[in-house]
Amino acid sequence: MLLTLQRMGPGRYVLYAITAIAVFYLLLPIVFIPILSFNASRWLEFPPPGWTLRWYEQLFTEEQWIGSIWNSVKVAFLVTASAIVLALPAAFVLVRGKFLGKTALNAFFASPMIVPVVIIAVALYGFALQWGMAGTLFAFVISHLILALPFAIISIGSSLQTFDIAYEKSAMICGASRVQALLHVTLPSIRPGIIAGALFAFLISWDEVVLAIFMATPSLQTLPVKIWVTLRTDLSPVIAAASSLLIGMSVLLLGISALIKRTRK
Amino acid sequence: MVAATEARDTATTELARQGRTLLPALPALVFLFLAFVLPVWVLFLRSFTEPATGLGNYQSLVTDSVYLDVLVNTFFVATAVTISTLLLAFPIAWFLVIVPSRVARMVFAVILLSMWTNLLVRTYAWLVLLQDTGAINQFLMYLGLTSAPVPLVNNMVGVIIGMTYIMLPFIVLPIHATMSTLDPALMQAASIAGAKARTIFFRILLPLTLPGISAGCIMVFVMSLGYYITPALLGGVRDMMIAQLVAELIQKFLNWGLGSAAAFILLFITLAIYFAYVRLVGLVRPT
């Protein structure tokens, strides 16, 4: 009776109320910031005295802001491509391989998700300083890739798990070579997993803050780093505009991934 | 003799076969080894060698009251955040199990959106919302609940509000995953047998949901221990947590020895809790 809606009695209204409050709590920042980004007041007064596009204009014209957006885009594309290239063969091994220490290998590939990011960040910071990589695109890509790779492997791996290997074998029985079977039968079937992995790799890189702060120099920053640096001096409304851009990207990519899931069904 | 050679040969070919099987994973393995394992290992060594060889760094971290305060603070925040997320997450998960799937999907969409929104953006939003002139204080004053702004940010209150917000999805999902596998008939049977709702809750629903609750709590607690951005922006100077200490020691004071020792205390605590949990409960697959 406690898990059946009709029989739960008035207690269910308590659940409704708490969930409603939680949904409001979860949505508040995501809705509030885009509204605030059109606020005419320099001091983010609330309610806003007027509306303006000035902060977006500043975001898209000021060299430092627009430059950081481009850096973020470049890094995210490079991370996505590298994550898929590394994760695809690794996922095949983890799902289909029969070897000693498979559980250990699985755990190893997931380990960057367990270690606190700040530790990975300072460790890489030490390396970057030593090898003169600080403030290079390369350093950003390498660091973001560490976090993106596990997601890509898990995403592709779970897709591969549900794919029946018999299809691949029957293609080979019908005369396809191993490579042909992989390219024309298996890969198209696990495409949703690959795309989902790519989307999340992109989003992880695009959103990464902690690693990026340690890899950045004043001359090369990604958008979250630029927000972080600006935040430390003031609460300029340009940050609200930049934040809205980041929120927009999350909404877009999650929307695409939801669409893919639906068409898959 | 011949048998031994044969056995060795099959063992060698078996090893070779396993090696070939592993080959496609090699690029990813090498990458993670060079970019992740090696730097972390070097950092670990530095905690024993800089500025002098020995355990000096660890000694000052566990004896100096400034650093001990940071450690106590870290545990306090992680505990508070775990409790507050659990109190919110349990009813949400319950709600998600009993409502029609159409409604549940909408709530899930909100949870996922919040989870995948930039961490810095969410923290910044709370900074703006909670400041003295922010919307929340304006609202409280408009309602007449307070005449002067309540200090909600640059203190522990701000850190806990912000971190609870960020951690909430990580505990709702495992609790929901466990609760959704329960059979409603079980509770119906108890009810028919004469059990009161209270009894059914405490004797059936709560114990059966416990694996999800513990998995979620451990996840939130451990993740909170290592958080940097949110406490740094929403907390005051006195509310420093260990991840901030690591970052500041290294980036601001260039004290690599002490900074890396603090990092390894954090890593050790994190891994110890994970392994203790896995030993006790077994590996729970994240959903």
mmCIF file of N, CA, C and O in Angstrom, chain A residues 157-206:
data_model
loop_
_atom_site.group_PDB
_atom_site.id
_atom_site.type_symbol
_atom_site.label_atom_id
_atom_site.label_comp_id
_atom_site.label_asym_id
_atom_site.label_seq_id
_atom_site.Cartn_x
_atom_site.Cartn_y
_atom_site.Cartn_z
ATOM 1 N N GLY A 157 30.233 0.878 -23.868
ATOM 2 C CA GLY A 157 30.210 -0.478 -23.331
ATOM 3 C C GLY A 157 28.791 -0.979 -23.077
ATOM 4 O O GLY A 157 28.462 -2.116 -23.411
ATOM 5 N N SER A 158 27.933 -0.106 -22.520
ATOM 6 C CA SER A 158 26.586 -0.579 -22.202
ATOM 7 C C SER A 158 25.788 -0.816 -23.477
ATOM 8 O O SER A 158 24.925 -1.693 -23.531
ATOM 9 N N SER A 159 26.103 -0.046 -24.508
ATOM 10 C CA SER A 159 25.439 -0.236 -25.785
ATOM 11 C C SER A 159 25.885 -1.561 -26.422
ATOM 12 O O SER A 159 25.096 -2.307 -26.994
ATOM 13 N N LEU A 160 27.175 -1.852 -26.279
ATOM 14 C CA LEU A 160 27.748 -3.068 -26.850
ATOM 15 C C LEU A 160 27.229 -4.305 -26.125
ATOM 16 O O LEU A 160 27.049 -5.368 -26.711
ATOM 17 N N GLN A 161 26.970 -4.145 -24.825
ATOM 18 C CA GLN A 161 26.480 -5.251 -24.011
ATOM 19 C C GLN A 161 25.119 -5.748 -24.507
ATOM 20 O O GLN A 161 24.849 -6.937 -24.491
ATOM 21 N N THR A 162 24.277 -4.800 -24.946
ATOM 22 C CA THR A 162 22.936 -5.187 -25.376
ATOM 23 C C THR A 162 22.921 -5.652 -26.832
ATOM 24 O O THR A 162 21.910 -6.164 -27.304
ATOM 25 N N PHE A 163 24.040 -5.466 -27.543
ATOM 26 C CA PHE A 163 24.100 -5.894 -28.945
ATOM 27 C C PHE A 163 24.388 -7.388 -28.995
ATOM 28 O O PHE A 163 25.356 -7.872 -28.401
ATOM 29 N N ASP A 164 23.549 -8.130 -29.733
ATOM 30 C CA ASP A 164 23.725 -9.573 -29.819
ATOM 31 C C ASP A 164 24.826 -9.900 -30.820
ATOM 32 O O ASP A 164 24.719 -9.595 -32.005
ATOM 33 N N ILE A 165 25.882 -10.548 -30.306
ATOM 34 C CA ILE A 165 27.054 -10.825 -31.138
ATOM 35 C C ILE A 165 26.710 -11.770 -32.286
ATOM 36 O O ILE A 165 27.425 -11.843 -33.290
ATOM 37 N N ALA A 166 25.562 -12.477 -32.177
ATOM 38 C CA ALA A 166 25.156 -13.407 -33.230
ATOM 39 C C ALA A 166 24.989 -12.706 -34.582
ATOM 40 O O ALA A 166 25.296 -13.274 -35.623
ATOM 41 N N TYR A 167 24.546 -11.446 -34.565
ATOM 42 C CA TYR A 167 24.391 -10.701 -35.827
ATOM 43 C C TYR A 167 25.725 -10.547 -36.534
ATOM 44 O O TYR A 167 25.834 -10.703 -37.751
ATOM 45 N N GLU A 168 26.748 -10.234 -35.736
ATOM 46 C CA GLU A 168 28.077 -10.052 -36.302
ATOM 47 C C GLU A 168 28.570 -11.381 -36.872
ATOM 48 O O GLU A 168 29.110 -11.440 -37.975
ATOM 49 N N LYS A 169 28.321 -12.468 -36.128
ATOM 50 C CA LYS A 169 28.784 -13.780 -36.565
ATOM 51 C C LYS A 169 28.053 -14.207 -37.832
ATOM 52 O O LYS A 169 28.661 -14.756 -38.753
ATOM 53 N N SER A 170 26.739 -13.939 -37.881
ATOM 54 C CA SER A 170 26.017 -14.364 -39.088
ATOM 55 C C SER A 170 26.479 -13.580 -40.307
ATOM 56 O O SER A 170 26.520 -14.122 -41.408
ATOM 57 N N ALA A 171 26.849 -12.309 -40.103
ATOM 58 C CA ALA A 171 27.388 -11.539 -41.232
ATOM 59 C C ALA A 171 28.668 -12.205 -41.736
ATOM 60 O O ALA A 171 28.906 -12.291 -42.950
ATOM 61 N N MET A 172 29.482 -12.706 -40.796
ATOM 62 C CA MET A 172 30.732 -13.326 -41.204
ATOM 63 C C MET A 172 30.489 -14.678 -41.878
ATOM 64 O O MET A 172 31.178 -15.051 -42.815
ATOM 65 N N ILE A 173 29.451 -15.387 -41.402
ATOM 66 C CA ILE A 173 29.109 -16.666 -42.031
ATOM 67 C C ILE A 173 28.647 -16.414 -43.466
ATOM 68 O O ILE A 173 28.968 -17.151 -44.387
ATOM 69 N N CYS A 174 27.934 -15.300 -43.657
ATOM 70 C CA CYS A 174 27.462 -14.957 -44.995
ATOM 71 C C CYS A 174 28.577 -14.414 -45.886
ATOM 72 O O CYS A 174 28.319 -13.954 -46.995
ATOM 73 N N GLY A 175 29.786 -14.399 -45.388
ATOM 74 C CA GLY A 175 30.906 -14.051 -46.259
ATOM 75 C C GLY A 175 31.561 -12.715 -45.986
ATOM 76 O O GLY A 175 32.520 -12.349 -46.661
ATOM 77 N N ALA A 176 31.058 -11.975 -45.005
ATOM 78 C CA ALA A 176 31.710 -10.702 -44.694
ATOM 79 C C ALA A 176 33.017 -10.968 -43.965
ATOM 80 O O ALA A 176 33.132 -11.938 -43.215
ATOM 81 N N SER A 177 34.000 -10.110 -44.214
ATOM 82 C CA SER A 177 35.229 -10.237 -43.437
ATOM 83 C C SER A 177 34.957 -9.691 -42.046
ATOM 84 O O SER A 177 33.940 -9.052 -41.806
ATOM 85 N N ARG A 178 35.872 -9.940 -41.142
ATOM 86 C CA ARG A 178 35.702 -9.488 -39.775
ATOM 87 C C ARG A 178 35.536 -7.970 -39.702
ATOM 88 O O ARG A 178 34.669 -7.438 -39.026
ATOM 89 N N VAL A 179 36.402 -7.280 -40.484
ATOM 90 C CA VAL A 179 36.366 -5.814 -40.507
ATOM 91 C C VAL A 179 35.036 -5.323 -41.087
ATOM 92 O O VAL A 179 34.416 -4.404 -40.550
ATOM 93 N N GLN A 180 34.608 -6.001 -42.185
ATOM 94 C CA GLN A 180 33.330 -5.606 -42.801
ATOM 95 C C GLN A 180 32.180 -5.776 -41.825
ATOM 96 O O GLN A 180 31.309 -4.918 -41.717
ATOM 97 N N ALA A 181 32.179 -6.916 -41.122
ATOM 98 C CA ALA A 181 31.102 -7.169 -40.157
ATOM 99 C C ALA A 181 31.086 -6.104 -39.080
ATOM 100 O O ALA A 181 30.033 -5.591 -38.693
ATOM 101 N N LEU A 182 32.285 -5.745 -38.590
ATOM 102 C CA LEU A 182 32.374 -4.714 -37.556
ATOM 103 C C LEU A 182 31.848 -3.380 -38.065
ATOM 104 O O LEU A 182 31.057 -2.703 -37.415
ATOM 105 N N LEU A 183 32.312 -2.998 -39.276
ATOM 106 C CA LEU A 183 31.982 -1.674 -39.811
ATOM 107 C C LEU A 183 30.520 -1.564 -40.221
ATOM 108 O O LEU A 183 29.895 -0.519 -40.034
ATOM 109 N N HIS A 184 29.974 -2.647 -40.804
ATOM 110 C CA HIS A 184 28.632 -2.523 -41.394
ATOM 111 C C HIS A 184 27.533 -3.098 -40.527
ATOM 112 O O HIS A 184 26.365 -2.835 -40.760
ATOM 113 N N VAL A 185 27.880 -3.914 -39.538
ATOM 114 C CA VAL A 185 26.836 -4.507 -38.696
ATOM 115 C C VAL A 185 26.931 -3.991 -37.256
ATOM 116 O O VAL A 185 25.988 -3.424 -36.719
ATOM 117 N N THR A 186 28.110 -4.173 -36.651
ATOM 118 C CA THR A 186 28.218 -3.857 -35.224
ATOM 119 C C THR A 186 28.195 -2.350 -34.962
ATOM 120 O O THR A 186 27.397 -1.866 -34.172
ATOM 121 N N LEU A 187 29.077 -1.619 -35.651
ATOM 122 C CA LEU A 187 29.166 -0.180 -35.386
ATOM 123 C C LEU A 187 27.841 0.549 -35.589
ATOM 124 O O LEU A 187 27.446 1.345 -34.735
ATOM 125 N N PRO A 188 27.116 0.302 -36.701
ATOM 126 C CA PRO A 188 25.831 0.997 -36.832
ATOM 127 C C PRO A 188 24.865 0.652 -35.702
ATOM 128 O O PRO A 188 24.077 1.495 -35.285
ATOM 129 N N SER A 189 24.947 -0.587 -35.192
ATOM 130 C CA SER A 189 24.014 -0.974 -34.128
ATOM 131 C C SER A 189 24.324 -0.292 -32.812
ATOM 132 O O SER A 189 23.428 -0.041 -32.014
ATOM 133 N N ILE A 190 25.608 -0.041 -32.535
ATOM 134 C CA ILE A 190 25.931 0.583 -31.254
ATOM 135 C C ILE A 190 26.089 2.098 -31.395
ATOM 136 O O ILE A 190 26.571 2.773 -30.496
ATOM 137 N N ARG A 191 25.661 2.625 -32.555
ATOM 138 C CA ARG A 191 25.814 4.062 -32.779
ATOM 139 C C ARG A 191 25.188 4.928 -31.680
ATOM 140 O O ARG A 191 25.799 5.909 -31.263
ATOM 141 N N PRO A 192 23.988 4.586 -31.173
ATOM 142 C CA PRO A 192 23.426 5.431 -30.108
ATOM 143 C C PRO A 192 24.362 5.559 -28.910
ATOM 144 O O PRO A 192 24.498 6.637 -28.338
ATOM 145 N N GLY A 193 25.024 4.451 -28.546
ATOM 146 C CA GLY A 193 25.960 4.492 -27.428
ATOM 147 C C GLY A 193 27.154 5.372 -27.728
ATOM 148 O O GLY A 193 27.630 6.125 -26.869
ATOM 149 N N ILE A 194 27.632 5.295 -28.964
ATOM 150 C CA ILE A 194 28.784 6.120 -29.354
ATOM 151 C C ILE A 194 28.400 7.601 -29.328
ATOM 152 O O ILE A 194 29.133 8.440 -28.816
ATOM 153 N N ILE A 195 27.204 7.898 -29.870
ATOM 154 C CA ILE A 195 26.777 9.297 -29.890
ATOM 155 C C ILE A 195 26.572 9.818 -28.468
ATOM 156 O O ILE A 195 27.023 10.916 -28.132
ATOM 157 N N ALA A 196 25.937 8.997 -27.616
ATOM 158 C CA ALA A 196 25.732 9.425 -26.232
ATOM 159 C C ALA A 196 27.078 9.660 -25.556
ATOM 160 O O ALA A 196 27.275 10.663 -24.860
ATOM 161 N N GLY A 197 28.023 8.749 -25.780
ATOM 162 C CA GLY A 197 29.362 8.908 -25.210
ATOM 163 C C GLY A 197 30.010 10.194 -25.682
ATOM 164 O O GLY A 197 30.615 10.939 -24.893
ATOM 165 N N ALA A 198 29.846 10.488 -26.981
ATOM 166 C CA ALA A 198 30.428 11.706 -27.537
ATOM 167 C C ALA A 198 29.788 12.950 -26.924
ATOM 168 O O ALA A 198 30.471 13.910 -26.560
ATOM 169 N N LEU A 199 28.456 12.925 -26.782
ATOM 170 C CA LEU A 199 27.754 14.081 -26.207
ATOM 171 C C LEU A 199 28.238 14.355 -24.789
ATOM 172 O O LEU A 199 28.523 15.500 -24.421
ATOM 173 N N PHE A 200 28.350 13.277 -23.992
ATOM 174 C CA PHE A 200 28.757 13.485 -22.608
ATOM 175 C C PHE A 200 30.219 13.888 -22.513
ATOM 176 O O PHE A 200 30.585 14.715 -21.675
ATOM 177 N N ALA A 201 31.065 13.325 -23.386
ATOM 178 C CA ALA A 201 32.473 13.739 -23.396
ATOM 179 C C ALA A 201 32.563 15.234 -23.706
ATOM 180 O O ALA A 201 33.301 15.983 -23.062
ATOM 181 N N PHE A 202 31.765 15.664 -24.681
ATOM 182 C CA PHE A 202 31.761 17.079 -25.053
ATOM 183 C C PHE A 202 31.327 17.943 -23.872
ATOM 184 O O PHE A 202 31.969 18.925 -23.516
ATOM 185 N N LEU A 203 30.230 17.528 -23.234
ATOM 186 C CA LEU A 203 29.674 18.320 -22.140
ATOM 187 C C LEU A 203 30.628 18.356 -20.940
ATOM 188 O O LEU A 203 30.785 19.391 -20.288
ATOM 189 N N ILE A 204 31.289 17.232 -20.661
ATOM 190 C CA ILE A 204 32.229 17.199 -19.538
ATOM 191 C C ILE A 204 33.372 18.169 -19.794
ATOM 192 O O ILE A 204 33.765 18.938 -18.919
ATOM 193 N N SER A 205 33.889 18.148 -21.015
ATOM 194 C CA SER A 205 34.985 19.054 -21.339
ATOM 195 C C SER A 205 34.525 20.513 -21.311
ATOM 196 O O SER A 205 35.169 21.378 -20.732
ATOM 197 N N TRP A 206 33.395 20.772 -21.926
ATOM 198 C CA TRP A 206 32.855 22.129 -22.023
ATOM 199 C C TRP A 206 32.600 22.732 -20.639
ATOM 200 O O TRP A 206 32.740 23.917 -20.418
#
